[in-house]
Amino acid sequence: MLEQHRQQKSKRKSRLTVAKFGGGVIGKNGENIPLVVERIKTIREISDAGPLVIVSASKELTSLAIKVGEEYAFSGVGELTLLSNPYVWIKDSFMKEPYKSNFIHELSDCFKKVKRALGQIAENKEFINVNRARVLAYSGEVLMGIALSYVLNSYGLESTHVQIENWPIVTDKNFENANFLEEESRLRINHLVNPLEDGKIVTMGGYIGRTKDGLETTYGRGGSDKTAANITMLLKDVYDVTLDFEKSSIVLSADPKIKNIDRKELEEIHYLSYNEAILAGQFGMKILTPSAVRDVYEAGYDIPMVITDFRNPKHTTWIGREVDINGDSIKIVTGKKNCALFSLDINMRKSFRDYMKKIKRFHDFYELATDEINRKSRFLLLDGEFAKRNEEELKAFDEYATVEYGLAAITLVGDRMAEAPGVVAESFVAIKERYPKLNILDGTIQRPTSLILLVVSDDDAEKAVSAIHATRNYVNKKVKLADYYTMFTGNLGWSVI
């Protein structure tokens, strides 16, 4: 599929794949690295340059690094070998000389930086800001990018890694949830282009950025996806570029881990628009970080993206700017737990929206129907922890503002739902037929995104998703039948159905 897509694209630029491998794919302690190498070989064969490979830390390593950092902030001590042992194993298992010896020096240099940062953390009794970023960078993504380059060379694939002083991702000084500065970053792309033009595979860690002053920063959770998207944005004018997210599976119509989901009803989703991918990611689809797609979408770019099952690469989900006019009305049913409902005076609505987007840089919230009786605007925040951390600031907008926790947002994703009247009613009926006592606390249709949003308690989230998903195929068939009748009857198609 990837090769066929490549052949259809413009021949004026060299073909380049930016391939991102997450921690789940790399595996615990890097156990899946041989499979990653094989995928990189395959991608290289269908590319004119590269590939350029973005990596996360190995599975569970970031959580370990956070635990160690917090231990140093609390007591001044922690088990540092927990962070270095995976790299020693990778070195001994997958590297040959002279790359093994070279990596030992890189490993030592990185952990000197980790120890320095931990010393500052212990002294200040805070695991925050640049020291937090340094611990995570030099024990995690930056070091994994270095390690993979030496592994690739050991396998006979000429590779180089991006040096931290040449880091192409430039960000602001929001150290723990940094914002990408595209124009400043564009000044550094020669550090990527030059080795690519020399025929090398280039590796670098995701998640990590640097300020213009050279201070390390981190993106938010799932930031390696965002790094891959930002790198693709920087290279789109130089190469015929495709962004490939190598994952453990492609997109399905619902999360198979949800209780009571009928596996036989799950369908592979082979195409999503940018809008659909962003919404699905915001509302709990864990396979892709929504900010990665949002950055490309809001910049106005049209960059092809693909989610590839790295164990079965013929299985893919493509993501593009165009709406799938022949696709299902309901592509995905998903849910996001741990949400919060924030209510404030209706006159503060615009100020609150501007504050969230421009000051807090927080986009994962939706406005629900106004409480006209009490003159309250109501916003559903998709991150309850964010609401808790910032509750004092939020309530400063209105002394009578309230925050309600323990809520879940259930959503149906599909650009064509605007053409399918009655989907909300079908969803309510599906839930009530299967779970009569389940209380739907709220519901809304968001225009123009065609987002259908239901609010339930956290405890009822999985029940609601499974009930709606069970009717997904029925509703989609109903819509297609209406389309068929419309061909002959005009707008009477839905009336006939």
Coordinates of C-alpha atoms in Angstrom, one line a residue:
M1 CA 0.0 0.0 0.0
L2 CA 2.8 2.4 1.0
E3 CA 4.7 1.6 -2.2
Q4 CA 1.6 2.1 -4.4
H5 CA 0.9 5.4 -2.9
R6 CA 4.5 6.5 -3.4
Q7 CA 4.4 5.6 -7.1
Q8 CA 1.3 7.9 -7.6
K9 CA 3.0 10.9 -6.1
S10 CA 5.0 13.6 -7.7
K11 CA 8.4 12.6 -9.2
R12 CA 9.9 16.1 -8.9
K13 CA 11.2 15.6 -5.4
S14 CA 13.1 12.7 -3.7
R15 CA 10.7 10.4 -1.8
L16 CA 11.3 10.4 2.0
T17 CA 9.5 8.6 4.8
V18 CA 9.5 10.0 8.3
A19 CA 8.9 6.9 10.3
K20 CA 8.0 7.0 14.0
F21 CA 8.4 4.0 16.3
G22 CA 6.7 4.3 19.7
G23 CA 7.7 2.7 23.0
G24 CA 5.1 -0.1 22.6
V25 CA 6.6 -1.1 19.3
I26 CA 10.2 -0.9 20.5
G27 CA 9.2 -3.0 23.5
K28 CA 10.3 -3.3 27.0
N29 CA 14.1 -2.9 27.2
G30 CA 14.1 -2.6 23.4
E31 CA 13.3 -6.3 22.9
N32 CA 11.6 -5.6 19.5
I33 CA 14.6 -3.7 18.0
P34 CA 15.4 -6.4 15.4
L35 CA 11.8 -6.1 14.1
V36 CA 12.2 -2.3 14.0
V37 CA 15.5 -2.7 12.0
E38 CA 13.7 -4.9 9.5
R39 CA 10.9 -2.4 9.0
I40 CA 13.5 0.4 8.5
K41 CA 15.2 -1.8 5.8
T42 CA 11.8 -2.2 4.0
I43 CA 11.0 1.5 4.2
R44 CA 14.4 2.3 2.9
E45 CA 13.9 0.1 -0.2
I46 CA 10.9 2.2 -1.3
S47 CA 12.4 5.6 -0.5
D48 CA 14.9 7.7 -2.4
A49 CA 16.3 9.2 0.8
G50 CA 16.5 8.1 4.5
P51 CA 14.3 7.2 6.1
L52 CA 14.3 9.7 8.9
V53 CA 13.4 7.7 12.0
I54 CA 11.8 9.2 15.2
V55 CA 11.8 7.0 18.3
S56 CA 10.2 7.1 21.7
A57 CA 11.9 5.7 24.8
S58 CA 11.4 1.9 25.3
K59 CA 8.2 0.8 26.8
E60 CA 7.7 1.9 30.5
L61 CA 11.0 3.7 30.6
T62 CA 9.5 7.2 30.7
S63 CA 7.3 6.2 33.7
L64 CA 10.4 4.8 35.4
A65 CA 12.3 8.1 34.8
I66 CA 9.5 10.1 36.2
K67 CA 9.4 7.8 39.3
V68 CA 13.2 8.3 39.8
G69 CA 12.9 12.0 39.4
E70 CA 10.1 12.2 41.9
E71 CA 12.1 10.1 44.3
Y72 CA 15.1 12.5 44.1
A73 CA 12.8 15.5 44.7
F74 CA 11.4 13.8 47.8
S75 CA 14.4 12.1 49.4
G76 CA 17.5 12.9 47.3
V77 CA 18.1 9.3 46.2
G78 CA 16.7 6.9 43.6
E79 CA 17.7 3.8 41.7
L80 CA 19.4 5.2 38.6
T81 CA 20.4 1.7 37.2
L82 CA 16.7 1.2 36.4
L83 CA 17.2 3.8 33.6
S84 CA 20.6 2.7 32.3
N85 CA 20.1 -1.1 32.3
P86 CA 17.9 -1.2 29.2
Y87 CA 20.7 0.5 27.2
V88 CA 23.3 -1.9 28.4
W89 CA 21.2 -4.8 27.3
I90 CA 20.6 -3.2 23.9
K91 CA 24.3 -2.6 23.5
D92 CA 25.2 -6.2 24.4
S93 CA 22.4 -7.7 22.4
F94 CA 22.4 -5.7 19.1
M95 CA 25.6 -3.7 18.7
K96 CA 28.9 -4.7 17.2
E97 CA 32.4 -3.1 17.5
P98 CA 33.4 -0.3 17.0
Y99 CA 29.8 0.9 17.5
K100 CA 29.5 -0.8 20.9
S101 CA 32.5 1.1 22.2
N102 CA 31.3 4.4 20.7
F103 CA 27.9 4.0 22.3
I104 CA 29.5 3.4 25.8
H105 CA 30.9 6.9 25.6
E106 CA 27.6 8.3 24.5
L107 CA 25.8 6.5 27.3
S108 CA 28.2 7.8 29.9
D109 CA 27.8 11.4 28.6
C110 CA 24.1 11.2 28.7
F111 CA 23.9 9.9 32.2
K112 CA 26.3 12.6 33.4
K113 CA 23.7 15.0 32.3
V114 CA 21.0 13.0 34.0
K115 CA 23.0 12.9 37.3
R116 CA 23.6 16.7 37.1
A117 CA 19.9 17.3 36.7
L118 CA 19.0 14.9 39.5
G119 CA 21.4 16.8 41.8
Q120 CA 19.6 20.0 41.0
I121 CA 16.2 18.3 41.6
A122 CA 17.3 17.0 45.0
E123 CA 18.7 20.4 46.0
N124 CA 15.5 22.2 44.9
K125 CA 13.2 19.4 46.0
E126 CA 11.2 19.9 42.7
F127 CA 11.0 17.6 39.7
I128 CA 10.0 20.3 37.2
N129 CA 11.0 22.5 34.3
V130 CA 14.3 22.1 32.5
N131 CA 15.8 19.6 35.0
R132 CA 12.7 17.4 34.5
A133 CA 13.2 17.7 30.7
R134 CA 16.9 16.8 31.0
V135 CA 16.2 13.6 33.0
L136 CA 13.6 12.5 30.5
A137 CA 15.6 13.4 27.5
Y138 CA 19.0 11.9 28.3
S139 CA 17.6 8.7 29.9
G140 CA 14.9 8.4 27.3
E141 CA 14.3 9.6 23.7
V142 CA 17.6 11.3 23.0
L143 CA 19.5 8.3 24.1
M144 CA 17.3 5.9 22.3
G145 CA 17.8 7.8 19.1
I146 CA 21.6 7.5 19.6
A147 CA 21.3 3.7 20.4
L148 CA 19.2 2.9 17.4
S149 CA 21.7 4.6 15.1
Y150 CA 24.5 2.4 16.4
V151 CA 22.3 -0.7 16.1
L152 CA 21.5 0.2 12.5
N153 CA 25.2 0.6 11.7
S154 CA 25.9 -2.7 13.4
Y155 CA 23.4 -4.3 11.0
G156 CA 25.2 -2.8 8.0
L157 CA 22.8 0.2 7.5
E158 CA 24.7 3.5 7.3
S159 CA 23.1 5.7 9.9
T160 CA 23.7 8.8 11.9
H161 CA 21.9 10.4 14.8
V162 CA 21.0 14.1 15.4
Q163 CA 23.3 15.7 17.9
I164 CA 21.5 17.6 20.7
E165 CA 23.3 20.8 19.8
N166 CA 21.8 20.6 16.3
W167 CA 18.3 19.7 17.5
P168 CA 15.8 20.8 14.8
I169 CA 12.8 21.0 17.1
V170 CA 12.8 24.6 18.6
T171 CA 10.2 25.4 21.2
D172 CA 9.1 28.1 23.6
K173 CA 10.0 27.9 27.3
N174 CA 6.9 26.0 28.4
F175 CA 9.2 23.2 29.6
E176 CA 6.7 20.5 30.3
N177 CA 4.2 21.1 27.5
A178 CA 6.2 23.0 24.9
N179 CA 4.9 24.7 21.8
F180 CA 6.6 24.1 18.4
L181 CA 8.2 27.2 16.8
E182 CA 8.1 26.4 13.1
E183 CA 10.0 29.3 11.6
E184 CA 12.9 29.0 14.1
S185 CA 13.0 25.3 13.6
R186 CA 13.2 25.7 9.8
L187 CA 16.5 27.4 10.2
R188 CA 18.0 24.1 11.4
I189 CA 16.8 21.6 8.7
N190 CA 20.3 21.4 7.2
H191 CA 21.2 19.1 10.1
L192 CA 18.6 16.7 8.7
V193 CA 18.9 17.3 5.0
N194 CA 22.7 17.0 4.7
P195 CA 23.0 13.5 6.1
L196 CA 19.9 12.4 4.2
E197 CA 21.5 13.7 0.9
D198 CA 24.6 11.7 1.8
G199 CA 22.5 8.6 1.7
K200 CA 22.3 8.0 5.5
I201 CA 19.4 6.9 7.7
V202 CA 18.9 9.6 10.3
T203 CA 17.6 8.8 13.8
M204 CA 16.5 11.2 16.5
G205 CA 14.4 11.0 19.7
G206 CA 10.9 12.3 19.8
Y207 CA 9.1 14.2 22.6
I208 CA 12.1 16.5 23.2
G209 CA 12.7 20.1 22.1
R210 CA 15.1 22.9 22.7
T211 CA 14.6 26.6 23.2
K212 CA 16.5 29.1 21.2
D213 CA 18.8 29.4 24.2
G214 CA 19.5 25.7 24.2
L215 CA 17.4 24.6 27.1
E216 CA 15.8 21.2 26.9
T217 CA 11.9 21.0 26.9
T218 CA 9.3 18.3 26.5
Y219 CA 6.1 18.0 24.6
G220 CA 3.0 16.7 26.4
R221 CA 2.1 13.0 26.6
G222 CA 2.4 11.3 23.3
G223 CA 4.8 14.0 22.2
S224 CA 6.9 11.7 19.9
D225 CA 4.0 11.6 17.4
K226 CA 4.0 15.4 17.5
T227 CA 7.8 15.5 16.9
A228 CA 7.3 13.3 13.8
A229 CA 4.6 15.6 12.5
N230 CA 6.7 18.7 13.1
I231 CA 9.7 17.2 11.4
T232 CA 7.6 16.3 8.4
M233 CA 6.3 19.9 8.3
L234 CA 9.9 21.1 8.1
L235 CA 10.9 18.8 5.3
K236 CA 7.8 19.0 3.1
D237 CA 9.2 21.6 0.7
V238 CA 12.5 19.6 0.3
Y239 CA 11.1 16.1 -0.1
D240 CA 8.1 14.2 -1.3
V241 CA 7.4 13.2 2.2
T242 CA 5.1 10.7 3.9
L243 CA 4.6 10.4 7.7
D244 CA 4.5 6.8 8.8
F245 CA 3.4 6.0 12.3
E246 CA 4.5 2.4 13.0
K247 CA 2.1 1.0 15.6
S248 CA 1.1 -2.3 17.1
S249 CA -2.2 -2.1 15.2
I250 CA -4.2 0.1 12.8
V251 CA -7.3 2.1 13.7
L252 CA -10.4 0.0 14.6
S253 CA -14.0 1.1 14.9
A254 CA -13.7 0.8 18.7
D255 CA -11.1 -0.1 21.3
P256 CA -11.1 -3.9 21.5
K257 CA -10.2 -3.8 25.2
I258 CA -13.6 -2.3 26.1
K259 CA -15.8 -4.7 28.0
N260 CA -18.8 -6.1 26.2
I261 CA -17.5 -5.1 22.7
D262 CA -18.3 -7.8 20.2
R263 CA -15.0 -8.5 18.4
K264 CA -17.0 -9.7 15.4
E265 CA -18.4 -6.2 15.0
L266 CA -15.0 -4.5 15.0
E267 CA -13.9 -3.2 11.7
E268 CA -10.6 -1.9 10.4
I269 CA -10.7 1.7 9.4
H270 CA -8.6 2.3 6.3
Y271 CA -9.0 6.1 5.9
L272 CA -9.6 9.0 8.3
S273 CA -9.7 12.7 7.5
Y274 CA -7.5 15.0 9.6
N275 CA -10.7 16.2 11.3
E276 CA -11.8 12.6 12.1
A277 CA -8.3 11.6 13.4
I278 CA -8.1 14.7 15.7
L279 CA -11.5 14.1 17.2
A280 CA -10.9 10.3 17.7
G281 CA -7.6 11.1 19.4
Q282 CA -9.1 13.7 21.7
F283 CA -11.8 11.4 22.8
G284 CA -9.8 8.4 23.8
M285 CA -8.4 6.7 20.7
K286 CA -4.9 6.0 22.0
I287 CA -3.3 5.0 18.8
L288 CA -2.4 8.5 17.7
T289 CA -1.8 11.8 19.5
P290 CA -4.3 14.4 18.2
S291 CA -1.8 17.3 18.5
A292 CA 0.4 15.6 15.8
V293 CA -2.4 15.8 13.3
R294 CA -3.7 19.2 14.5
D295 CA -0.3 20.9 13.9
V296 CA -0.4 19.8 10.2
Y297 CA -4.1 20.6 9.8
E298 CA -4.0 24.1 11.4
A299 CA -0.9 25.0 9.3
G300 CA -2.9 24.3 6.2
Y301 CA -0.6 21.6 4.9
D302 CA -1.7 18.5 3.1
I303 CA 0.8 15.8 4.2
P304 CA -0.1 12.1 3.7
M305 CA 0.0 10.1 7.0
V306 CA -0.3 6.4 7.5
I307 CA -0.6 4.2 10.6
T308 CA 1.1 0.9 9.8
D309 CA 0.8 -2.3 11.7
F310 CA 4.5 -2.9 12.1
R311 CA 4.1 -6.7 12.4
N312 CA 1.7 -6.8 9.4
P313 CA 2.6 -3.8 7.2
K314 CA 0.0 -4.5 4.6
H315 CA -2.6 -3.4 7.2
T316 CA -2.7 0.4 7.2
T317 CA -4.9 3.4 8.1
W318 CA -4.3 6.4 5.8
I319 CA -5.0 10.0 7.2
G320 CA -5.4 12.9 4.8
R321 CA -7.0 16.3 4.5
E322 CA -9.8 15.2 2.2
V323 CA -13.2 14.1 3.5
D324 CA -14.0 10.5 2.6
I325 CA -17.3 11.1 0.7
N326 CA -18.0 7.4 0.3
G327 CA -17.1 6.4 3.8
D328 CA -19.3 5.2 6.7
S329 CA -21.2 7.9 8.6
I330 CA -20.0 6.4 11.9
K331 CA -16.4 5.3 11.6
I332 CA -15.4 5.2 15.2
V333 CA -17.2 5.0 18.6
T334 CA -14.9 6.0 21.4
G335 CA -14.9 7.4 25.0
K336 CA -12.7 9.5 27.2
K337 CA -12.9 9.1 31.0
N338 CA -11.7 11.5 33.7
C339 CA -13.3 14.6 32.2
A340 CA -14.6 17.7 34.0
L341 CA -17.6 19.9 33.5
F342 CA -16.8 23.6 34.1
S343 CA -19.7 26.1 34.5
L344 CA -19.3 29.9 34.6
D345 CA -21.3 33.1 34.0
I346 CA -22.4 33.3 30.3
N347 CA -20.8 36.7 29.9
M348 CA -17.3 35.2 30.5
R349 CA -17.6 32.6 27.8
K350 CA -15.4 34.3 25.2
S351 CA -12.8 35.3 27.7
F352 CA -12.6 31.7 29.0
R353 CA -12.2 30.3 25.5
D354 CA -9.4 32.7 24.6
Y355 CA -7.7 32.0 27.9
M356 CA -7.7 28.3 27.4
K357 CA -6.5 28.4 23.8
K358 CA -4.1 31.4 23.8
I359 CA -2.7 31.4 27.4
K360 CA -3.0 27.8 28.6
R361 CA -2.6 26.4 25.1
F362 CA -5.2 23.8 26.0
H363 CA -7.5 22.8 23.1
D364 CA -9.2 19.7 24.4
F365 CA -12.5 21.2 25.6
Y366 CA -16.0 21.6 24.1
E367 CA -18.8 23.9 24.9
L368 CA -22.1 22.2 25.8
A369 CA -25.6 23.7 25.6
T370 CA -26.0 26.9 27.6
D371 CA -27.9 26.7 30.9
E372 CA -30.3 29.5 30.0
I373 CA -32.2 29.4 33.3
N374 CA -29.1 30.0 35.4
R375 CA -27.3 32.0 32.6
K376 CA -24.3 29.6 32.7
S377 CA -22.0 28.6 29.9
R378 CA -20.8 25.0 30.3
F379 CA -17.6 23.5 29.0
L380 CA -16.5 19.9 29.0
L381 CA -12.8 19.6 29.7
L382 CA -11.4 16.3 28.4
D383 CA -8.6 16.2 31.0
G384 CA -9.8 16.1 34.5
E385 CA -6.3 16.3 35.9
F386 CA -5.7 19.6 34.0
A387 CA -8.9 20.9 35.6
K388 CA -7.7 19.9 39.1
R389 CA -4.3 21.5 38.6
N390 CA -5.8 24.7 37.4
E391 CA -9.1 24.8 39.3
E392 CA -8.1 28.0 41.3
E393 CA -7.3 29.8 38.0
L394 CA -10.5 28.6 36.3
K395 CA -12.7 29.7 39.2
A396 CA -11.1 33.2 39.1
F397 CA -13.3 33.9 36.0
D398 CA -16.5 33.7 38.2
E399 CA -16.8 33.5 41.9
Y400 CA -19.9 31.2 41.4
A401 CA -18.1 28.9 38.9
T402 CA -18.4 25.2 39.5
V403 CA -16.4 22.1 38.5
E404 CA -17.8 18.6 38.3
Y405 CA -15.5 15.6 38.1
G406 CA -15.9 11.9 37.4
L407 CA -17.4 12.3 33.9
A408 CA -16.8 10.6 30.6
A409 CA -17.3 11.9 27.1
I410 CA -18.6 9.4 24.5
T411 CA -18.4 10.3 20.9
L412 CA -19.2 9.1 17.4
V413 CA -16.6 10.1 14.8
G414 CA -17.4 10.5 11.1
D415 CA -17.4 13.5 8.8
R416 CA -20.6 12.3 7.1
M417 CA -22.7 12.3 10.2
A418 CA -24.0 15.7 9.3
E419 CA -25.8 14.0 6.4
A420 CA -27.4 11.4 8.7
P421 CA -30.3 12.7 10.7
G422 CA -31.4 10.7 13.7
V423 CA -28.0 9.4 14.7
V424 CA -28.2 11.0 18.2
A425 CA -31.6 9.4 18.7
E426 CA -30.3 6.0 17.6
S427 CA -27.5 6.4 20.1
F428 CA -29.8 7.2 23.0
V429 CA -32.1 4.3 22.1
A430 CA -29.2 1.8 21.8
I431 CA -27.9 2.7 25.3
K432 CA -31.3 2.6 26.9
E433 CA -32.3 -0.7 25.3
R434 CA -29.1 -2.4 26.6
Y435 CA -28.7 -0.5 29.8
P436 CA -32.0 1.0 30.9
K437 CA -30.6 2.4 34.2
L438 CA -27.6 4.1 32.5
N439 CA -28.0 7.9 33.0
I440 CA -27.1 10.1 30.0
L441 CA -26.2 13.3 31.7
D442 CA -25.8 15.5 28.6
G443 CA -25.7 15.4 24.8
T444 CA -24.8 17.7 22.0
I445 CA -24.0 17.9 18.3
Q446 CA -21.0 20.1 17.5
R447 CA -21.0 21.9 14.1
P448 CA -19.3 22.1 11.7
T449 CA -17.2 19.1 12.9
S450 CA -20.2 16.7 12.9
L451 CA -19.2 15.5 16.4
I452 CA -21.9 13.8 18.4
L453 CA -21.0 14.0 22.1
L454 CA -22.7 12.3 25.0
V455 CA -21.8 12.8 28.7
V456 CA -22.1 9.9 31.2
S457 CA -20.4 9.0 34.5
D458 CA -16.9 7.4 34.4
D459 CA -18.4 4.1 35.6
D460 CA -20.8 4.0 32.6
A461 CA -18.4 4.9 29.9
E462 CA -17.6 1.4 28.6
K463 CA -21.2 0.4 28.7
A464 CA -22.2 3.4 26.6
V465 CA -19.5 2.8 24.0
S466 CA -20.3 -0.9 23.6
A467 CA -24.0 -0.2 23.3
I468 CA -23.6 2.4 20.6
H469 CA -21.0 0.4 18.7
A470 CA -23.4 -2.5 18.6
T471 CA -25.7 -0.3 16.4
R472 CA -23.0 1.2 14.3
N473 CA -23.3 -1.2 11.4
Y474 CA -27.1 -0.8 11.4
V475 CA -27.0 3.0 11.2
N476 CA -24.3 2.9 8.5
K477 CA -26.4 0.6 6.4
K478 CA -29.4 2.7 6.9
V479 CA -27.5 5.8 5.7
K480 CA -26.2 4.0 2.6
L481 CA -29.7 2.8 1.8
A482 CA -30.9 6.4 2.1
D483 CA -28.1 7.5 -0.2
Y484 CA -29.3 5.0 -2.7
Y485 CA -32.9 6.2 -2.6
T486 CA -31.8 9.8 -2.8
M487 CA -30.2 9.1 -6.2
F488 CA -33.7 8.5 -7.5
T489 CA -35.9 10.6 -5.3
G490 CA -33.7 13.6 -4.4
N491 CA -34.1 14.8 -0.8
L492 CA -36.9 12.4 -0.2
G493 CA -34.4 9.6 0.3
W494 CA -34.4 9.9 4.1
S495 CA -38.2 10.2 4.2
V496 CA -38.5 6.9 2.4
I497 CA -36.2 5.2 4.9

